Coordinates of N, CA and C in Angstrom, one line a residue:
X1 N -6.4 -143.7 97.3 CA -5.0 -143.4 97.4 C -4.4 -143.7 96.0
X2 N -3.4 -142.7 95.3 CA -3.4 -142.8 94.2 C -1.1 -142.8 94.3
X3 N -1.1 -143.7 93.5 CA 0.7 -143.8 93.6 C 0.7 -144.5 92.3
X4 N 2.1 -145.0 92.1 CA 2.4 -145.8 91.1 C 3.1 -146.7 92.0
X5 N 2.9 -148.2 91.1 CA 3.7 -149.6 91.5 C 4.1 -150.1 89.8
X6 N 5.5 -150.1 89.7 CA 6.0 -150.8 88.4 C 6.0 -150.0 87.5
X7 N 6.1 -148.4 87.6 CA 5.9 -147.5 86.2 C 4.2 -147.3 85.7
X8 N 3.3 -147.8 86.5 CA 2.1 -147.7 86.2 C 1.0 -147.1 87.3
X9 N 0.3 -145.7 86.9 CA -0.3 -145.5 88.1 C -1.4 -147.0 88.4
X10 N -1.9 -146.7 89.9 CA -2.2 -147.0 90.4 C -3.5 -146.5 91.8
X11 N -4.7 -147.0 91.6 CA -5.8 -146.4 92.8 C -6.5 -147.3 93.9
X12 N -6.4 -147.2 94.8 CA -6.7 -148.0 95.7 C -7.6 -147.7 96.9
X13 N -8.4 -147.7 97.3 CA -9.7 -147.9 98.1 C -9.8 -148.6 99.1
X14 N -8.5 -148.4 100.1 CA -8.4 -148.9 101.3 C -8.1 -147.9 102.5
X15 N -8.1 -149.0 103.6 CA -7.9 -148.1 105.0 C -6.4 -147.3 105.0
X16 N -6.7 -145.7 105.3 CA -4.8 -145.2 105.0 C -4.4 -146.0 105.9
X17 N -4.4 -147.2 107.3 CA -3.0 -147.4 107.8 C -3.2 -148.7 106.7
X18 N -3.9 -149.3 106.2 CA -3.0 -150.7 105.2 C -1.8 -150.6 105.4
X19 N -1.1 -151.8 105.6 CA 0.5 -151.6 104.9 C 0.4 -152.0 103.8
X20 N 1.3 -151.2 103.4 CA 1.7 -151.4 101.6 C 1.9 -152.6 101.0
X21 N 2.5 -153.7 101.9 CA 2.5 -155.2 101.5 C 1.3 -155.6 101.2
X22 N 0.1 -155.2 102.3 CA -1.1 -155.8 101.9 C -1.8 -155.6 100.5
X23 N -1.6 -154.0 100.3 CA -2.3 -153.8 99.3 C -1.5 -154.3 97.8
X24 N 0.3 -154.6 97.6 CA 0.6 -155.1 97.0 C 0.0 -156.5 96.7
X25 N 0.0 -157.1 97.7 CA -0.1 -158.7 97.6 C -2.1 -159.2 97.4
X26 N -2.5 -158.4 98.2 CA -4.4 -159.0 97.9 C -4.9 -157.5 96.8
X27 N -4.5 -156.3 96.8 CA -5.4 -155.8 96.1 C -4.9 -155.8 94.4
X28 N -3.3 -155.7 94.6 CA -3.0 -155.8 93.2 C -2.6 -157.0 92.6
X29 N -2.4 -157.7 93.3 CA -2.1 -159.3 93.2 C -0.9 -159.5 93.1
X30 N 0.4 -158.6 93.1 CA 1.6 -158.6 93.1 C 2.1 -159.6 94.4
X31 N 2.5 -160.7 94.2 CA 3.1 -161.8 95.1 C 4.4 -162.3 95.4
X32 N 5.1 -161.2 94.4 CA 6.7 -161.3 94.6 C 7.3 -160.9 95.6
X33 N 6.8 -160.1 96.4 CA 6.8 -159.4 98.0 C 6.2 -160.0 98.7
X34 N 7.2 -160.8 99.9 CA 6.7 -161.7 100.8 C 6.2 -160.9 102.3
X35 N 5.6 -161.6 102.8 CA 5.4 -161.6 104.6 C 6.5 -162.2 105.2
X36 N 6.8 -161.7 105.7 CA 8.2 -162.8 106.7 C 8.2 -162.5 108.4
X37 N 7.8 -161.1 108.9 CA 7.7 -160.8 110.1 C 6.8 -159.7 110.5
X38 N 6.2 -158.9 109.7 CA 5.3 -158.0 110.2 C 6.0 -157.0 110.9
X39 N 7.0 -156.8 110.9 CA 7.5 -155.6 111.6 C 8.8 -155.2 111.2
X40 N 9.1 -155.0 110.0 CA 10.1 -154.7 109.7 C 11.2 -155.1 109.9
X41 N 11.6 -155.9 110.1 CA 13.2 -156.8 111.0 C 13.5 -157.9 110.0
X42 N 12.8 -158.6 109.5 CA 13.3 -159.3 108.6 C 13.4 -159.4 106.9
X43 N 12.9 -158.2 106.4 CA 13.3 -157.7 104.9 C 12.9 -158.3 103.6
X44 N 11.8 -159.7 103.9 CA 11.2 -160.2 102.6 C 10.2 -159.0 101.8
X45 N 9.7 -158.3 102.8 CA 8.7 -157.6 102.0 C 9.4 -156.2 101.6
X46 N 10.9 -155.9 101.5 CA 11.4 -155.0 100.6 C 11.0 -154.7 99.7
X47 N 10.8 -153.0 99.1 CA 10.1 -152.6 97.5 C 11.1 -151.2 97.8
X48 N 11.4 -150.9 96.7 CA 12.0 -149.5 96.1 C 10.7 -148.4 96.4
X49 N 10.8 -147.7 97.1 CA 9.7 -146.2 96.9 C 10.6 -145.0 96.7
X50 N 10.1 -144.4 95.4 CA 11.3 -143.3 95.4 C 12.7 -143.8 94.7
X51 N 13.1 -144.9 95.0 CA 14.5 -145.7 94.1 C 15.0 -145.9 95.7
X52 N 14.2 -145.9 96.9 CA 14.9 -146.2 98.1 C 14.8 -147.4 98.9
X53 N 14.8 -148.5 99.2 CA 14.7 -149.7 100.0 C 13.7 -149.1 101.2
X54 N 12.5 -149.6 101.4 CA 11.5 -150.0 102.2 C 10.8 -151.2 102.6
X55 N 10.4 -151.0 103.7 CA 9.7 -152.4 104.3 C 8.1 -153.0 103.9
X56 N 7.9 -152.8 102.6 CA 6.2 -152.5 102.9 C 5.3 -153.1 104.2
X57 N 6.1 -153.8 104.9 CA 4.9 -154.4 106.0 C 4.6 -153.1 107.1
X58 N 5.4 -152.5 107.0 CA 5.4 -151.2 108.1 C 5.1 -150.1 107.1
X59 N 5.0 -149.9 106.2 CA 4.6 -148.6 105.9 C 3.2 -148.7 105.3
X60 N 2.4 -148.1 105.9 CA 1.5 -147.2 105.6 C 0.3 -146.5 104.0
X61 N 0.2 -147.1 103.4 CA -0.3 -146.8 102.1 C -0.5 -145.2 102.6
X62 N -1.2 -144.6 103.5 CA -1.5 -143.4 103.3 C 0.2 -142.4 103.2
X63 N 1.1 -143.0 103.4 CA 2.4 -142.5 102.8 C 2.5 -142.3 101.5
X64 N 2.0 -143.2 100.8 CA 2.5 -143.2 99.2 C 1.9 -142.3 98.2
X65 N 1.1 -141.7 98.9 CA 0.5 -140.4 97.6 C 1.0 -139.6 96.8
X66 N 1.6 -140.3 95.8 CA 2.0 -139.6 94.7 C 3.6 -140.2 94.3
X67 N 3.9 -140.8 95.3 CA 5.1 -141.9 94.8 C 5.2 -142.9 94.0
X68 N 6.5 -143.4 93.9 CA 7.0 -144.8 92.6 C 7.1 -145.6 93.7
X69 N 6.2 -147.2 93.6 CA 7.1 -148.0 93.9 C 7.4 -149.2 92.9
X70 N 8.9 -149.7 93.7 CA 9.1 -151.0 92.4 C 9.2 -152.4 93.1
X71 N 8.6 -153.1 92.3 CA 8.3 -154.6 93.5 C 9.4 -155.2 92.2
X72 N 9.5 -156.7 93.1 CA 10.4 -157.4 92.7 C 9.8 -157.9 91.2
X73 N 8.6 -157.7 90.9 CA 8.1 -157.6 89.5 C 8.3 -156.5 88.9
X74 N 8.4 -155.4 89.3 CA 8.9 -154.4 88.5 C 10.6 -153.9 88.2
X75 N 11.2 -154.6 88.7 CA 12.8 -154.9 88.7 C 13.4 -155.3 87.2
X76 N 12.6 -156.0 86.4 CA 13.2 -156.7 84.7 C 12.9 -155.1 84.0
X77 N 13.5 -155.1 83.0 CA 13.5 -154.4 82.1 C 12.2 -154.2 81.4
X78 N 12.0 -153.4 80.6 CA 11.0 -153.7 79.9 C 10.1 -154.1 79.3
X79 N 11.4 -154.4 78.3 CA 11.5 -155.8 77.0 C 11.6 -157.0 78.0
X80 N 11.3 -157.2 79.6 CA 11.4 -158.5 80.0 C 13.2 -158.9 80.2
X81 N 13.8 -158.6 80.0 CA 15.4 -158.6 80.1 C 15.9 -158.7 82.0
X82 N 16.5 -159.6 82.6 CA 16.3 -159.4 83.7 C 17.8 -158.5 84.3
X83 N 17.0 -157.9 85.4 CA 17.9 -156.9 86.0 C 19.5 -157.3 86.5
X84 N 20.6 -156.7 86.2 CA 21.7 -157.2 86.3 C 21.7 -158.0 87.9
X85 N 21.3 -157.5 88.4 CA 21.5 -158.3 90.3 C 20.3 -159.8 90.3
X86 N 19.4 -159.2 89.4 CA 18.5 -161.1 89.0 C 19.5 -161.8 88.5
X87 N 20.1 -161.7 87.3 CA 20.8 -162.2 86.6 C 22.3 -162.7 87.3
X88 N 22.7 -162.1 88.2 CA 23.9 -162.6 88.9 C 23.6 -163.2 90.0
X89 N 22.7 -163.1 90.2 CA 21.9 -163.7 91.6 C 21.2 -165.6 91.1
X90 N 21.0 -166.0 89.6 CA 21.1 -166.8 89.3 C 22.3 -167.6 88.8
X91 N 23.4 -166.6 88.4 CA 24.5 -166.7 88.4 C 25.2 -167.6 89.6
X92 N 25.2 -166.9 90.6 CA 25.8 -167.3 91.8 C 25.4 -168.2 92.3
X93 N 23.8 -168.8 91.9 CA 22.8 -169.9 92.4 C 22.6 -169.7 94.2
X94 N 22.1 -168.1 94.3 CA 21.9 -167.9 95.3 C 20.8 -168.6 96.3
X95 N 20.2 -168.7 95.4 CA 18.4 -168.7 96.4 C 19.0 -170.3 96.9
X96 N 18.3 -170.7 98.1 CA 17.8 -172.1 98.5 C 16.4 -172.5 98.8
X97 N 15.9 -171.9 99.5 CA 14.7 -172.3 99.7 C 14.0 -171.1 99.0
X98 N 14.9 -169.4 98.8 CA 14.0 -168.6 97.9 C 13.3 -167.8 98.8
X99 N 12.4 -167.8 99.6 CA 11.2 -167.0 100.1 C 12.0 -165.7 100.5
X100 N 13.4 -165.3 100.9 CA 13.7 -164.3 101.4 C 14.3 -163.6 99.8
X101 N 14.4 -164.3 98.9 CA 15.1 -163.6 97.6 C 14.8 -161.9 97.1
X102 N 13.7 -162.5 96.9 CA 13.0 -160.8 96.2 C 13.3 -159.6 97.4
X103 N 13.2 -160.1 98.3 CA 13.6 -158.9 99.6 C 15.2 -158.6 99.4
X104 N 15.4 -159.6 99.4 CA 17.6 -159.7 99.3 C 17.8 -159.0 97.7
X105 N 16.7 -159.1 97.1 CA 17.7 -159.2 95.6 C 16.8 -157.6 95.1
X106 N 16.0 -156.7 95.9 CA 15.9 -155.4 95.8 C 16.7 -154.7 96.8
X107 N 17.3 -155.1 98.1 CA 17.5 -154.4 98.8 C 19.4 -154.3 97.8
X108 N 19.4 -155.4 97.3 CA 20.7 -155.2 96.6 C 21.0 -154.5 95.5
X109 N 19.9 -154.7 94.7 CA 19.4 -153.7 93.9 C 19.6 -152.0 94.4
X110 N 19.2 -152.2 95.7 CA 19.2 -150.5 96.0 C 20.4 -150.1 96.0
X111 N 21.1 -151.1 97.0 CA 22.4 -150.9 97.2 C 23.5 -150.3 96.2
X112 N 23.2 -150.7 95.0 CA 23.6 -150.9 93.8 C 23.5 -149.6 93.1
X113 N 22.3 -148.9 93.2 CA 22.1 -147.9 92.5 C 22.9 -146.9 93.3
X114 N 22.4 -147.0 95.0 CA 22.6 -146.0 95.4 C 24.8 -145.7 95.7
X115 N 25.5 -146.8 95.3 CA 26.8 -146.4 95.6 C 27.6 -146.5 94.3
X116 N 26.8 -147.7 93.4 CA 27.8 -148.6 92.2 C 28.1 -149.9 92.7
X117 N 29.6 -149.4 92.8 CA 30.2 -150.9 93.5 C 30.5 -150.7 94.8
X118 N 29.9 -151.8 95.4 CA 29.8 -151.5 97.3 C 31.0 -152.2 97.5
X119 N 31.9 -151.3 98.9 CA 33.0 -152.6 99.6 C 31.9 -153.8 100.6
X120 N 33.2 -154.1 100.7 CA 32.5 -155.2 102.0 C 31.3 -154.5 102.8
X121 N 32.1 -153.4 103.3 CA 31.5 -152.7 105.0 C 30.3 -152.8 104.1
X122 N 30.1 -151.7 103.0 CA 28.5 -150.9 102.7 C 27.8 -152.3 102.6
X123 N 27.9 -153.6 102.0 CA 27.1 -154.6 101.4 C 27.0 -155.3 103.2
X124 N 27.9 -155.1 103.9 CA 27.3 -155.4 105.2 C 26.5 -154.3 105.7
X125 N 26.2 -153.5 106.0 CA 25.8 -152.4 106.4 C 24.2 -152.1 105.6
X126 N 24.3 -152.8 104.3 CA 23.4 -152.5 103.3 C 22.4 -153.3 103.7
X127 N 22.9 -155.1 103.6 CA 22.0 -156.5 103.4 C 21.5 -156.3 104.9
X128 N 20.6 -156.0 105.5 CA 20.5 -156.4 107.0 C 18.5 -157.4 106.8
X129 N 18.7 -158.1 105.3 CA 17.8 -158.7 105.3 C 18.1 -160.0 105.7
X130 N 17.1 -160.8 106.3 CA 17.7 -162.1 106.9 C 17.0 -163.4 105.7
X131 N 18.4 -164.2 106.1 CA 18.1 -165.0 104.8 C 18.3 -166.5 106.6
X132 N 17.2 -167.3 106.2 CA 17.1 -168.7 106.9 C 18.1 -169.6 106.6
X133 N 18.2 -169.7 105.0 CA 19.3 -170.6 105.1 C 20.8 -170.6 104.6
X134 N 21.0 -169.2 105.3 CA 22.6 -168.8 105.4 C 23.1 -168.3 103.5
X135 N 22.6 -168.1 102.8 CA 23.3 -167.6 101.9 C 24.2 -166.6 101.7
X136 N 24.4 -166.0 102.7 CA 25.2 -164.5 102.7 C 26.6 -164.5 102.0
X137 N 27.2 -165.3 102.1 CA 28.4 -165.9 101.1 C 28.3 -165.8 99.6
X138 N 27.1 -166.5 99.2 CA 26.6 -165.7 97.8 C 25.9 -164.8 97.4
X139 N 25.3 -164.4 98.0 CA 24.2 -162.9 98.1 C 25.4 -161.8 97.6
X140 N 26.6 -162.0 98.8 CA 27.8 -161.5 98.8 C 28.7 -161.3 97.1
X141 N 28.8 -162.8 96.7 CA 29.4 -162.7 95.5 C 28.6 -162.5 94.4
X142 N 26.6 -162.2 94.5 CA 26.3 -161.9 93.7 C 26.3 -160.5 93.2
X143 N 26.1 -159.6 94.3 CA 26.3 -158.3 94.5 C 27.7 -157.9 94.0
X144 N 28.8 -158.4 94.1 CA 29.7 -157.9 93.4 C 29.9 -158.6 91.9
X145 N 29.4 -159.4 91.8 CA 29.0 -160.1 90.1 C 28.5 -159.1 89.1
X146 N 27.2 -158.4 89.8 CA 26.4 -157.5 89.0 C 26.8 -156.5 89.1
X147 N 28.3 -155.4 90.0 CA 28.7 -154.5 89.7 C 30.7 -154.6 88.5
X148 N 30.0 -156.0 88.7 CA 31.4 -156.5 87.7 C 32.6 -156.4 88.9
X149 N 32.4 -156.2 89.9 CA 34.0 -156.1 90.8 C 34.2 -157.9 91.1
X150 N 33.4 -158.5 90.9 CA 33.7 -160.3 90.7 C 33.4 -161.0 89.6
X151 N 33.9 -162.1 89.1 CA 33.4 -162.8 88.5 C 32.3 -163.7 89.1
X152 N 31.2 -164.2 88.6 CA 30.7 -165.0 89.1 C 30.1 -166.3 88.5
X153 N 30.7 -166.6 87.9 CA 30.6 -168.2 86.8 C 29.9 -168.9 87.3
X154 N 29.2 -169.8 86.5 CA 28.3 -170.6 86.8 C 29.2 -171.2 87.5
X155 N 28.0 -172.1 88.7 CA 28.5 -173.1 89.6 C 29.9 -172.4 90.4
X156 N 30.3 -171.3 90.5 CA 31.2 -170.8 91.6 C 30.7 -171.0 92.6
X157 N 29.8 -170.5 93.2 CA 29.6 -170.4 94.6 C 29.0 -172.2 95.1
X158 N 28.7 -173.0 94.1 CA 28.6 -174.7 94.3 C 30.1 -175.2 94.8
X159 N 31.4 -174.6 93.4 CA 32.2 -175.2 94.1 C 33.1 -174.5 94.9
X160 N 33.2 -173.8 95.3 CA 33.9 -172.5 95.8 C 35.1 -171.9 95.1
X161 N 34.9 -172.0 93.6 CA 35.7 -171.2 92.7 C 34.9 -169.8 92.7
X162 N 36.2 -169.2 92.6 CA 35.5 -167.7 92.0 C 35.8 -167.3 90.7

């Protein structure tokens, strides 16, 4: 099975139903893409295929022939420069425990591409990734940080300045 992951092809020598998380995480060693539920419902293992928000746990390697995907390692720039929604996403001092991030912080990414700047509804409508220890408050203010419709200053979301 032949695709790209991160701007780089890629060939793979597994069973077509693999899901794509697997083959991210044991064959290419990409580990930024978590397991969280195996069935699509809870959104750690989010990756861009196409520039579109997917589940890799539910999809299919024998889908991807001939597609882009971008893992939460393929998300920085280049030159290494981190992507505006990483960057506000540290801003806001989103993560707490972290393991749902890379899922939250492509599916926001997607979000991002696919409207600009989201209202409320879309970023509700968009996030239906689940975060354990309630961050949606700042997921919230980071997503509008990185389309510039907020500020998001250090320690805002610590003290509840915006």
């Amino acid at each position: 099975m032949a695709f790209s992951v991160n701007g780089k092809p890629v060939s793979v020598a597994v069973d077509d139903d693999t899901p794509l998380l697997w083959v991210l995480r044991d064959e290419l060693k990409l580990t930024g893409t978590k397991f969280g539920c195996g069935i699509a419902a809870c959104g750690a293992c989010s990756v861009h295929i196409d520039g579109a928000i997917g589940r890799s746990c539910s999809i299919p390697v024998s889908e991807l022939a001939g597609k882009a995907v971008t893992t939460i390692e393929g998300l920085k720039g280049t030159d290494g420069t981190l992507h505006k929604v990483q960057a506000a996403w540290i801003d806001a001092q989103v993560p707490q425990c972290g393991y749902c991030q890379s899922g939250q912080i492509m599916a926001a990414a997607a979000l991002i591409e696919a409207v600009g700047t989201p209202t409320d509804a879309q970023i509700d409508e968009a996030m239906t990734n689940i975060c354990r220890c309630g961050t949606y408050p700042r997921i919230r203010q980071a997503i509008l940080a990185a389309t510039g419709a907020a500020a998001a200053a250090p320690g805002a979301a610590r003290t509840g300045e915006a």
